[in-house]
XYZ file of C-alpha atoms in Angstrom:
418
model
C 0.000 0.000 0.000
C 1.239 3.625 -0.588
C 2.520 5.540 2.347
C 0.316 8.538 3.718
C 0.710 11.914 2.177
C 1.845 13.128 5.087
C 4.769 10.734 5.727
C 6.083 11.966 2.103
C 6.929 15.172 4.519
C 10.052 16.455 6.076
C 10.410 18.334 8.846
C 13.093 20.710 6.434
C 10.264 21.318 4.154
C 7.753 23.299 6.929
C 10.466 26.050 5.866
C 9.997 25.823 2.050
C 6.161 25.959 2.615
C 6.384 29.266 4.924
C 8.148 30.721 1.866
C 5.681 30.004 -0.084
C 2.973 31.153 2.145
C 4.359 34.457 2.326
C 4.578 34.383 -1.659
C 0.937 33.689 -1.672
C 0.035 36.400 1.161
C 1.310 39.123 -0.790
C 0.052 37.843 -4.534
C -3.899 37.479 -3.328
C -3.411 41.430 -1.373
C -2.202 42.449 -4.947
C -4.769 41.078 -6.393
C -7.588 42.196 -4.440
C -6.107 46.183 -4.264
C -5.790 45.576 -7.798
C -9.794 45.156 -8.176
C -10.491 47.266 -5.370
C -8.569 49.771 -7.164
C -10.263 49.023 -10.629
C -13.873 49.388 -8.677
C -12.791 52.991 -7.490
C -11.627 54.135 -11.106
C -14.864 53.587 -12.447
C -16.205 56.386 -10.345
C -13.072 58.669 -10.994
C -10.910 57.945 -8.007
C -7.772 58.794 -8.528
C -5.432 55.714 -7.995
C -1.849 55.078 -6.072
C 1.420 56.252 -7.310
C 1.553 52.670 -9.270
C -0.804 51.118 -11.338
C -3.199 49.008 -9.622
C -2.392 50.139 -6.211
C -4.300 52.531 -3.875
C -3.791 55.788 -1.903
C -5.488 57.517 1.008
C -5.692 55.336 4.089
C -7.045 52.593 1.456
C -3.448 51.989 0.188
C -2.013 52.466 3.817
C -4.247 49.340 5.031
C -2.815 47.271 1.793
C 0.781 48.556 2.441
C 0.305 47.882 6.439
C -1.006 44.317 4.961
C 1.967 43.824 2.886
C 4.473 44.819 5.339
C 3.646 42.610 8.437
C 3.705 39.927 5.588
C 6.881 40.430 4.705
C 8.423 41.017 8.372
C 6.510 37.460 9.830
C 7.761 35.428 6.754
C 11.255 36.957 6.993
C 11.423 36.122 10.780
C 9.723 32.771 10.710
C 12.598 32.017 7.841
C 15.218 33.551 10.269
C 14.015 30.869 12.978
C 13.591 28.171 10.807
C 16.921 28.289 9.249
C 18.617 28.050 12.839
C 16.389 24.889 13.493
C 18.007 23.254 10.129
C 20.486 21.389 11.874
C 17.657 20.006 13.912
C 15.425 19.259 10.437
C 18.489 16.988 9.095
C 19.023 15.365 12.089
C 15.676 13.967 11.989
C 15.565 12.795 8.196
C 18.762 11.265 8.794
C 18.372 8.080 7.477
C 15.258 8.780 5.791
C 15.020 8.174 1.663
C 13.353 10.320 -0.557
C 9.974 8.790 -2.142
C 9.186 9.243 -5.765
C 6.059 10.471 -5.146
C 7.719 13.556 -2.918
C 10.333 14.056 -5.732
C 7.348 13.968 -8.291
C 5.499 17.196 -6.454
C 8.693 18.622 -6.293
C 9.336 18.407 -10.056
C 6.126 19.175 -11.060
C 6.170 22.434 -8.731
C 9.612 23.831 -9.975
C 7.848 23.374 -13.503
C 4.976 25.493 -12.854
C 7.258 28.396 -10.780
C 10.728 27.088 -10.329
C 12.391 30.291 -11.609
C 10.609 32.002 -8.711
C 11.570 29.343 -6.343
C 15.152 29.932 -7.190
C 15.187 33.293 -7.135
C 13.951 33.594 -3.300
C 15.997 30.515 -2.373
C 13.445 28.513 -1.488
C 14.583 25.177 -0.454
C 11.751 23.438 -2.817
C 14.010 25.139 -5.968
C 15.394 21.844 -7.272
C 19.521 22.183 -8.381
C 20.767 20.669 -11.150
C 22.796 17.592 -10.721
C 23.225 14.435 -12.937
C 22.293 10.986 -11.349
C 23.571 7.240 -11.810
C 21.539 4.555 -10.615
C 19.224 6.632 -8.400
C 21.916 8.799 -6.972
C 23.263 12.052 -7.597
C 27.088 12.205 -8.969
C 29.078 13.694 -6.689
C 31.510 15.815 -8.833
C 34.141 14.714 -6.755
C 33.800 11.309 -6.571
C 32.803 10.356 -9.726
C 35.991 8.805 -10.455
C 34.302 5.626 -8.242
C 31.540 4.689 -10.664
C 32.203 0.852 -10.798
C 30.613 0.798 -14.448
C 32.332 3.532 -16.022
C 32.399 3.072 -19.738
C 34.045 5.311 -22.554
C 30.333 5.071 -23.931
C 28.162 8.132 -22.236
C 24.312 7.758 -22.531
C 22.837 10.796 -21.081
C 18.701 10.850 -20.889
C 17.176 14.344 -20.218
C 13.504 14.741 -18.833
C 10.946 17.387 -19.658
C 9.207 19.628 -17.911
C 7.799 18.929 -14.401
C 9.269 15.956 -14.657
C 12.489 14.078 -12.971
C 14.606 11.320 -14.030
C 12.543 8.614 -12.277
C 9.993 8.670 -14.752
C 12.269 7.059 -17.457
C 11.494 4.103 -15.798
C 7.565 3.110 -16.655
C 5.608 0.703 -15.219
C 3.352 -0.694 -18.573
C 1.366 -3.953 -18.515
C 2.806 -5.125 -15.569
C 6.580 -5.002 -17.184
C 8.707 -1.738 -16.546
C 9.970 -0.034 -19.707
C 12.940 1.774 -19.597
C 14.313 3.117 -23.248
C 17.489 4.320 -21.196
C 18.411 0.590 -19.847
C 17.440 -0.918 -23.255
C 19.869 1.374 -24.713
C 22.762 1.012 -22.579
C 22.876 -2.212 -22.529
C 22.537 -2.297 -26.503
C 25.395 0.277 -26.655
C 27.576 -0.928 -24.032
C 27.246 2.771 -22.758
C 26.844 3.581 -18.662
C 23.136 5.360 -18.458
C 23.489 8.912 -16.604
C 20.183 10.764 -15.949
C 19.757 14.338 -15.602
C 17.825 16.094 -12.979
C 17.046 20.335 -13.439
C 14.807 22.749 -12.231
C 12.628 22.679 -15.059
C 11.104 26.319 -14.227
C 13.917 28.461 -15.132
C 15.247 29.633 -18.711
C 15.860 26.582 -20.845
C 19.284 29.078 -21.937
C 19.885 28.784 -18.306
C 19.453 25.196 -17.597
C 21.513 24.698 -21.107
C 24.112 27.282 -19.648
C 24.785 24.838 -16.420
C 24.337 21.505 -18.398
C 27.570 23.385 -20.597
C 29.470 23.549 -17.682
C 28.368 20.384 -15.624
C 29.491 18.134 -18.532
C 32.403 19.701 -19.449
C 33.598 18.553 -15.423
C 32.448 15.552 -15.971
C 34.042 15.138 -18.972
C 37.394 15.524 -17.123
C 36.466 13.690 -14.500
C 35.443 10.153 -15.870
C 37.142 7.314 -14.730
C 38.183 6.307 -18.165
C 38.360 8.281 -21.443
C 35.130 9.317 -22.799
C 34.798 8.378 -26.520
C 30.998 8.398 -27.367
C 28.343 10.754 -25.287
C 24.950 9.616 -26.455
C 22.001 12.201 -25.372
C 18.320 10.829 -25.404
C 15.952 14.171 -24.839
C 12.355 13.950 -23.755
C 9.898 16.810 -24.349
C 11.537 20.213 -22.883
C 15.007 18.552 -22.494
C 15.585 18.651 -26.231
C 15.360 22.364 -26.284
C 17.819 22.252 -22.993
C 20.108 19.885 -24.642
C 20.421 22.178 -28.223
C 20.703 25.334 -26.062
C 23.589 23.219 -24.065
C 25.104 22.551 -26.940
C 24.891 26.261 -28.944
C 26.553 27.513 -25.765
C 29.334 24.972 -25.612
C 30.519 25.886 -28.923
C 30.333 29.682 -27.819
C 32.628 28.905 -25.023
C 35.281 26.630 -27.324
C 34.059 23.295 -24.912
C 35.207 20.233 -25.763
C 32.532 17.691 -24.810
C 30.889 18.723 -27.952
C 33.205 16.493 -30.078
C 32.662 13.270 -28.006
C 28.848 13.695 -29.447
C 27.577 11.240 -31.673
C 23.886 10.485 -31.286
C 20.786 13.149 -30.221
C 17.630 11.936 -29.793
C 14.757 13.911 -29.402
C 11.246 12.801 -28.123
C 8.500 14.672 -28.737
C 10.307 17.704 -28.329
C 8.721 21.364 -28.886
C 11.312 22.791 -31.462
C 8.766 25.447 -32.449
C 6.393 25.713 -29.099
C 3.162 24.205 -28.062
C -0.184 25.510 -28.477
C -1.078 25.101 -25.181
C 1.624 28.116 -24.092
C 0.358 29.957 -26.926
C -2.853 29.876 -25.412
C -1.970 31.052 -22.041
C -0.341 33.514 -23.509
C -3.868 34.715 -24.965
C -5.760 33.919 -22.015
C -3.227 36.983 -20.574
C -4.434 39.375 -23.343
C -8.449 38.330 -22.424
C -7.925 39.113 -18.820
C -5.720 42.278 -19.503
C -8.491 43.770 -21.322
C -10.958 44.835 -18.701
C -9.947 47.221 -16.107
C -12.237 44.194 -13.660
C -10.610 41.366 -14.855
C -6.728 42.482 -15.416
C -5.524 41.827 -11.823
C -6.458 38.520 -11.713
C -4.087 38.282 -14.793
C -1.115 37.994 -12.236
C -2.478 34.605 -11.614
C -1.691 33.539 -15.209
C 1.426 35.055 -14.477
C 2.683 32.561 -11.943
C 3.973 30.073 -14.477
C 7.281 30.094 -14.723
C 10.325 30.804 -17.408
C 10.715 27.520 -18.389
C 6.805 27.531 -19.621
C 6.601 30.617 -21.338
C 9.950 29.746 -23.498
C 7.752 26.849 -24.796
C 5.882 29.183 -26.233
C 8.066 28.987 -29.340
C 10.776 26.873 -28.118
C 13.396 29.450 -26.930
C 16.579 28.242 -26.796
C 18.831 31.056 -26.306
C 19.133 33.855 -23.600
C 18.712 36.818 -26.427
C 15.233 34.721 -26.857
C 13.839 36.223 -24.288
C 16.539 38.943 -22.243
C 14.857 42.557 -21.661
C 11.563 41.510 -23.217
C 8.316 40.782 -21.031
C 8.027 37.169 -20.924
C 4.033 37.291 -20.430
C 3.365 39.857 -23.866
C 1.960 38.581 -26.773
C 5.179 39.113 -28.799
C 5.688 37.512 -32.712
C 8.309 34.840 -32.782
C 11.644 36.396 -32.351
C 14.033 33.456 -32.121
C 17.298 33.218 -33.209
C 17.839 30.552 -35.303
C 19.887 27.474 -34.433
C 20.325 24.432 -36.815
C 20.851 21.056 -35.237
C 24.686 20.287 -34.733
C 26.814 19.811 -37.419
C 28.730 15.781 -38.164
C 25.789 14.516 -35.005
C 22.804 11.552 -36.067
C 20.592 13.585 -34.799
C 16.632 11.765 -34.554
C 12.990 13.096 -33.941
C 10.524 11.153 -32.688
C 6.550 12.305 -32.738
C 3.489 11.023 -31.366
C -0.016 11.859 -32.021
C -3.343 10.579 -30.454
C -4.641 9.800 -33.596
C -5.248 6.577 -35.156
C -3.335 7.959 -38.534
C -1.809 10.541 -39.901
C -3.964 13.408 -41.446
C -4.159 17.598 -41.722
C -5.569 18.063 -38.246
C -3.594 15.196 -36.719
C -0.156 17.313 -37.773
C -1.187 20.811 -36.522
C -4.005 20.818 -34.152
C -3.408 16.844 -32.420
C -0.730 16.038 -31.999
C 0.614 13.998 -28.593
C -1.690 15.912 -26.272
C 0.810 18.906 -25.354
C 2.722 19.108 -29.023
C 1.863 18.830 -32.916
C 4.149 16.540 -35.256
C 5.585 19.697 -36.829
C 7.050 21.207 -33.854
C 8.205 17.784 -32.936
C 10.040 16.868 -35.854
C 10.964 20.676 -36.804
C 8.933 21.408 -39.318
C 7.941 25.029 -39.711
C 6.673 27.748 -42.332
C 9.780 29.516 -42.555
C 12.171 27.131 -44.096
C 14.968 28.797 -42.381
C 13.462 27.403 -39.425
C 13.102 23.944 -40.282
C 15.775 21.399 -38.156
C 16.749 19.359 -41.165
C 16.138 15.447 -39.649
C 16.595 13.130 -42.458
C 13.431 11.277 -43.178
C 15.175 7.969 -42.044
C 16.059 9.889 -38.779
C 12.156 10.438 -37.995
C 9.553 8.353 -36.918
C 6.190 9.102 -35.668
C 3.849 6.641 -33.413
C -0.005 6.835 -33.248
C -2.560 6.500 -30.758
C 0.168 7.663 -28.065
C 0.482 10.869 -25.946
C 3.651 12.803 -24.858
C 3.671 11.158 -21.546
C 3.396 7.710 -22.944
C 6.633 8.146 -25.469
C 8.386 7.742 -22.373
C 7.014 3.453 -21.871
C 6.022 2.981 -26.188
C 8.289 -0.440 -27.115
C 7.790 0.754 -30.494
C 10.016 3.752 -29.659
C 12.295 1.103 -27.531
C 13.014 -0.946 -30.778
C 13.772 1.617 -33.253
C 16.252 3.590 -30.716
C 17.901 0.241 -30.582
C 17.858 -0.292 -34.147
C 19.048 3.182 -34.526
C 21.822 3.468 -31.919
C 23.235 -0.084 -31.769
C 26.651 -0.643 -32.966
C 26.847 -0.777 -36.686
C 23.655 0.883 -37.620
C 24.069 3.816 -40.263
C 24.307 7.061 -38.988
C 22.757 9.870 -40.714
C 24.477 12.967 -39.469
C 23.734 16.587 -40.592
C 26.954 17.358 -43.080
């Protein structure tokens, strides 16, 4: 039977949630001077020095509100950092659960960037993992199975590495241990806070392979990267900025993989985005806008499928800007692969553009797009695309198993982008 949700808690996390509560404190007072505010303009009241905000003794009630906010979270952080020592004393011992790292994942994906930024302990940092652990940079010399083959499997977003690893008719499905053991290559899973920038996260996965590159056991030869969903854009924005920075690790690449990844955005982003614009345009409705506003970088650069930090640096992440990109071709001498899904039974007009897996259409998946300087040139024998399957289940389909095997195995042909 599955544990309690309550013993999925840790006494370190009461801290995290206080954080949060403070976060919420202050977003519903905005909200509610922000209508209170928009109920006064309609009879001419003059409003606050800032938009949305209130004067008179109005604004000093909302300002008293906000400031005894911020001064009992900061002090109930103050005491509840001291205790800390006291908080991992009493997990000692104690394993994490996949279920508590699967609310964890899935709430740095909805506002990890904001987690980050106010240090919240929930803020999940980046890390790469071997069989269930986390590499420890300085150790990683120990791995018993080090091989000079590298398979690296990214997950999407709100997502962690566990979910690789698919329970599916009563038989667990795993492309990444099918894989290694077809390559001979040691499986290493990465783990990132999938709320921030994708340029960031591709900024740190740079940096963190490049150490581990140096610090192998034995010589690294092949580095094999299988990309689910949002990791594909991570892993292409890893490997743009690599090449800035004159990186080696690039050249040990040999095989990219992407699974249903959204080179050119999702609708469903695109949507939020409008949802913003509806709420915006009523003087009633345009505070509770901020609420659309809580999701977090790493979903509004899905959008389009930024990749790059001049995608999105010193413009508003929540406007209902064109696509601004700059473009980025897959890497150059790398068999690079697309895999799609869609729900429907067969291929057809609406499957490709309006379908899809659920969360993205075939084109975005397999970089098609309208602009042909857009389109990520896979070769047609480098694509394949499953039906009656949604982005979630591309993680468990032994369809997909088999023809990453045939694929990546020793002497298959490699098509590689000249």
């Amino acid at each position: 039977m599955a544990p309690p949700p309550l013993n999925h808690l840790r006494p370190s996390d009461i801290r995290g949630i206080a954080r949060l509560a403070t976060q919420a404190t202050e977003g519903v007072t905005d909200i509610v001077e922000g209508v209170h505010q928009s109920v006064w303009s309609t009879v001419g009241a003059p409003g606050g020095p800032e938009p949305g905000r209130t004067r008179g003794l109005t604004g000093l009630v909302y300002r008293t509100v906000h400031g005894v906010t911020r001064v009992v979270g900061t002090g109930a952080d103050l005491v509840l950092t001291g205790l800390q020592p006291v908080f991992d004393a009493a997990e000692n011992g104690r394993t994490e659960t996949p279920q508590r790292e699967a609310v964890f994942a899935a709430l740095n994906g909805v506002m990890g960037d904001r987690l980050s930024a106010d240090g919240n302990p929930f803020a999940i940092p980046m890390s790469l993992r071997h069989r269930g652990a986390e590499l420890d940079l300085k150790t990683v010399g120990s791995v018993p199975d080090a091989a000079p083959k590298v398979l690296l499997l990214i997950h999407g977003l709100c997502m962690t590495d566990n979910q690789w690893s698919v329970n599916r008719d009563g038989r667990v499905a795993d492309h990444g241990a099918s894989l290694a053991s077809a390559l001979g290559a040691t499986p290493v899973h990465l783990r990132y806070n999938s709320g921030l920038h994708v340029s960031e996260n591709g900024g740190e996965l740079a940096t963190l392979l490049e150490e581990i590159l140096d610090r192998w056991p034995t010589e690294i030869h092949e580095l094999t990267v299988v990309a689910h969903s949002m990791g594909g854009l991570v892993i292409r924005s890893a490997i743009h900025q690599a090449g800035e920075s004159g990186l080696s690790w690039p050249d040990r690449l040999r095989n990219l993989v992407f699974l249903g990844t959204p080179h050119h955005g999702a609708p469903l982003e695109r949507a939020g985005s409008w949802v913003d614009g509806v709420l915006a345009a009523t003087p009633y409705t345009a505070p509770f806008a901020k609420l659309g506003q809580l999701r977090s970088a790493g979903i509004t650069d899905l959008r389009f499928g930024h990749v790059l930090d001049e995608d999105w640096r010193g413009r508003d992440q929540f406007s209902g800007a064109p696509d601004e990109r700059v473009i980025v071709p897959l890497p150059e001498d790398v068999a690079c692969f697309a895999v799609a899904a869609t729900t429907a039974a067969r291929r057809s007009t609406l499957a490709n553009h309006l379908i899809g897996d659920g969360l993205v259409p075939l084109s975005s998946a397999l970089g098609r797009h309208d602009d042909p300087r857009r389109c990520l040139d896979f070769p047609e024998a480098s694509q394949l695309v499953v039906y009656r399957t949604n982005h979630l289940a591309l993680l468990s389909n032994p369809e997909i198993t088999e023809q990453l095997v045939d694929w990546l195995a020793p002497g298959a042909s490699r098509c590689v982008i000249p």
